[in-house]
PDB file of C-alpha atoms in Angstrom:
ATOM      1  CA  UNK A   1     -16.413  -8.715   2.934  1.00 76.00           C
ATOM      2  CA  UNK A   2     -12.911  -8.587   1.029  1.00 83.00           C
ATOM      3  CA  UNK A   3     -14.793  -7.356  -2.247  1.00 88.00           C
ATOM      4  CA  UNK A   4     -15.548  -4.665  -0.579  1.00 91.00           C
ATOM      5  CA  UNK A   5     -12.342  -4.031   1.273  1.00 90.00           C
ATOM      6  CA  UNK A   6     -11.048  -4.134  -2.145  1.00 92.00           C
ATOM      7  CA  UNK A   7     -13.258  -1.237  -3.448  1.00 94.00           C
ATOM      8  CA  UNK A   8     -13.095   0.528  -0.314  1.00 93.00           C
ATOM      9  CA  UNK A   9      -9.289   0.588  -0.807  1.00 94.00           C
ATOM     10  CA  UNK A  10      -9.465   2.081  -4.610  1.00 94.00           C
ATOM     11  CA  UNK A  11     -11.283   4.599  -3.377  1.00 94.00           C
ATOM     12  CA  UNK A  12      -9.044   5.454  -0.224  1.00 92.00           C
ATOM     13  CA  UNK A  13      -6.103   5.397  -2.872  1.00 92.00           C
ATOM     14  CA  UNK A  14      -7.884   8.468  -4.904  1.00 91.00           C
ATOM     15  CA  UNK A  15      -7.821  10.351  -1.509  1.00 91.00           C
ATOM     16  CA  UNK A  16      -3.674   9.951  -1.136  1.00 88.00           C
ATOM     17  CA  UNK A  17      -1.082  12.219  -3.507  1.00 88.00           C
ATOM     18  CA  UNK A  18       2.737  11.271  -3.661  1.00 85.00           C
ATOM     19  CA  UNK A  19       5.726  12.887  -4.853  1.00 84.00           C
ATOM     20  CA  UNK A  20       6.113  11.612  -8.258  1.00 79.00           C
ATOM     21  CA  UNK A  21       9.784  11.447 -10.457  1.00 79.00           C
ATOM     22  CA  UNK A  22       7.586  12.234 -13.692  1.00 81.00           C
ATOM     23  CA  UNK A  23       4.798  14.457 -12.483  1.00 84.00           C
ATOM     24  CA  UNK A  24       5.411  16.174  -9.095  1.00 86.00           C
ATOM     25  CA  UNK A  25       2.859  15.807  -6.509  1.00 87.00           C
ATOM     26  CA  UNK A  26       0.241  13.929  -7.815  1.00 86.00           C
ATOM     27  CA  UNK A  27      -2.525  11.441  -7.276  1.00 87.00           C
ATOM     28  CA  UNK A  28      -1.759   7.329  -6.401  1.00 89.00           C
ATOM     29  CA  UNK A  29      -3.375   6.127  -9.011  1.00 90.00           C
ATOM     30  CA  UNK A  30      -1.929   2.101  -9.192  1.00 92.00           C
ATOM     31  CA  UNK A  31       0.259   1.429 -12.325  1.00 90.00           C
ATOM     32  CA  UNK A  32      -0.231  -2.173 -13.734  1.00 93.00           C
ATOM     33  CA  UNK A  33       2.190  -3.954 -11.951  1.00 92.00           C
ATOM     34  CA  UNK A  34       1.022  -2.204  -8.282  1.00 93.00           C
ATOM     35  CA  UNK A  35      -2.785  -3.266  -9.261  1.00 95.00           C
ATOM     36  CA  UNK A  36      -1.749  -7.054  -9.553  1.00 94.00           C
ATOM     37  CA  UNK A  37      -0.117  -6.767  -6.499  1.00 94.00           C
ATOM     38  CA  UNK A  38      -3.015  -5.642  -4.898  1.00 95.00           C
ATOM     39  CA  UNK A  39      -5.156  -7.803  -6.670  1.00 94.00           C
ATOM     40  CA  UNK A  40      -3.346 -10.739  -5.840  1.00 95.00           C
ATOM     41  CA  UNK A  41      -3.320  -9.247  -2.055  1.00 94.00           C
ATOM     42  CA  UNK A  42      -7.470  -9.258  -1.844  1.00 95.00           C
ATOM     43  CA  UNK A  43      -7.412 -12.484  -3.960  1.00 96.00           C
ATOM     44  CA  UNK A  44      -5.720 -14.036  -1.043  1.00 95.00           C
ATOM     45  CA  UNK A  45      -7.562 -12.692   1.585  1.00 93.00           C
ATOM     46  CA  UNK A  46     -10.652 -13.512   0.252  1.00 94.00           C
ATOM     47  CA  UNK A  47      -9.333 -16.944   0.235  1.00 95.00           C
ATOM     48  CA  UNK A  48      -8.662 -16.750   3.912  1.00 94.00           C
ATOM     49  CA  UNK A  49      -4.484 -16.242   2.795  1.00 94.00           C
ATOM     50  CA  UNK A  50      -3.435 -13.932   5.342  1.00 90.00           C
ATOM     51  CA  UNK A  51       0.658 -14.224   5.185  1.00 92.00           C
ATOM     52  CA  UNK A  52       2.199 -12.528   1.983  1.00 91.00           C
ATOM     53  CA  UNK A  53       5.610 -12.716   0.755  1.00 91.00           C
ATOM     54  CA  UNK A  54       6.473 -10.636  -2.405  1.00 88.00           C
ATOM     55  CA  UNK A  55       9.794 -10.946  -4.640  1.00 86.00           C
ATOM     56  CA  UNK A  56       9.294  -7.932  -6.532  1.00 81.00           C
ATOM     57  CA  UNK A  57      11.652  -5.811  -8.996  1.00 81.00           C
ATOM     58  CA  UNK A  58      12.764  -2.224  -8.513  1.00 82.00           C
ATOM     59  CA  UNK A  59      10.938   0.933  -9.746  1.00 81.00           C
ATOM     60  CA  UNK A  60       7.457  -0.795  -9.978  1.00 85.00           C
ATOM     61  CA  UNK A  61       6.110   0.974  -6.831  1.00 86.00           C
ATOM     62  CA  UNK A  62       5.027  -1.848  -4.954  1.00 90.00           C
ATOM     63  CA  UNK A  63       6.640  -0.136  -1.570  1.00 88.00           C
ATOM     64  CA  UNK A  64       4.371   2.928  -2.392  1.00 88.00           C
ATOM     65  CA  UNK A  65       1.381   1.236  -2.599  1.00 92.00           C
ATOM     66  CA  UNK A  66       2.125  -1.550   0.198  1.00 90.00           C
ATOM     67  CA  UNK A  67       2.567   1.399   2.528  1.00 88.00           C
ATOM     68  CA  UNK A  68      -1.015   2.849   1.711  1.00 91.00           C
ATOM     69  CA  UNK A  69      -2.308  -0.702   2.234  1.00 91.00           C
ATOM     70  CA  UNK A  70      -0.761  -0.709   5.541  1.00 86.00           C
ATOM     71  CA  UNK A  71      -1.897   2.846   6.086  1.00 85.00           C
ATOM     72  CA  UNK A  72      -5.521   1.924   4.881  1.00 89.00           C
ATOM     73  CA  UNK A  73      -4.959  -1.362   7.009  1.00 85.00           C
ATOM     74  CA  UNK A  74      -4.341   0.404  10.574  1.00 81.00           C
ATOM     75  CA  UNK A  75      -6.845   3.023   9.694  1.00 81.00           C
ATOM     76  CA  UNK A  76      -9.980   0.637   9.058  1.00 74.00           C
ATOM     77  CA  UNK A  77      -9.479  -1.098  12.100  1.00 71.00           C
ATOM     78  CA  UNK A  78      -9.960   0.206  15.559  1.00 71.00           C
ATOM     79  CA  UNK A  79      -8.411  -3.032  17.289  1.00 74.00           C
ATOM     80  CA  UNK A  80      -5.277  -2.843  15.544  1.00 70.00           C
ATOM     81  CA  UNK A  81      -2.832  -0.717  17.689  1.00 71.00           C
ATOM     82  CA  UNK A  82       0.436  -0.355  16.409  1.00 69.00           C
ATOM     83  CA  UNK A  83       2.669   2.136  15.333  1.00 67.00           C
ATOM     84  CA  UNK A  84       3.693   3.103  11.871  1.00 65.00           C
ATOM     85  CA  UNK A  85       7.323   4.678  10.974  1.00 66.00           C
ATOM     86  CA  UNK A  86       9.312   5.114   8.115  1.00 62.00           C
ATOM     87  CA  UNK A  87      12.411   7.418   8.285  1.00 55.00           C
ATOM     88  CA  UNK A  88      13.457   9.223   5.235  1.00 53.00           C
ATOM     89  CA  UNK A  89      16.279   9.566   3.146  1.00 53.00           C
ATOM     90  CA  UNK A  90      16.960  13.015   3.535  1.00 49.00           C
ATOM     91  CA  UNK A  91      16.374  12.862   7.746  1.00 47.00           C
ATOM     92  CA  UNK A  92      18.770   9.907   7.629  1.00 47.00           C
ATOM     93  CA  UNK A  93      21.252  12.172   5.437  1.00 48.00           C
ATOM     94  CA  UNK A  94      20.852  15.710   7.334  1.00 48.00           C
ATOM     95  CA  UNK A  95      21.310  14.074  10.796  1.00 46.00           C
ATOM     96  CA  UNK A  96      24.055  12.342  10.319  1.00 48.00           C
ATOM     97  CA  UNK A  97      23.230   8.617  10.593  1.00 46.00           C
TER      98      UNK A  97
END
């Protein structure tokens, strides 16, 4: 089943655009270092590894793409109830907190 999680999520990654530094809005499509995370992700999984920690560097997008996994995640199952929230920047600035 995880193979085709994995290929399930590629394709649910084409679907999703982000606000890019170099390009503006444009499509998620995985850099190297976000595709080995994810690899590495579905690797476990399908090795029955279902607790993750990740030391990563700045600027290499894992945070992007671990949000559309967790996006993907809540989305593809209908027992999973939870609530997802991330508060910006810019809300945080403008508000005053």
């Amino acid at each position: 089943m995880v193979p085709e999680l994995r290929e399930m999520f590629y394709d649910f990654l084409t679907k999703i655009t982000i606000d890019s530094k170099e390009l503006g809005s444009a499509p998620l499509d995985p850099y190297f270092g976000q595709r080995l995370f994810l690899d590495s992700v579905f690797d476990g999984l399908e090795n029955d590894v279902h607790w993750f920690v990740v030391l990563k560097a700045r600027q290499l997008g894992i945070t992007t793409v671990s949000l559309a996994l967790d996006i993907f995640w809540l989305s593809f199952s209908p027992a999973f109830r939870a609530v997802l929230s991330q508060i910006l920047n810019q809300i945080k600035t403008s508000s005053g907190f």
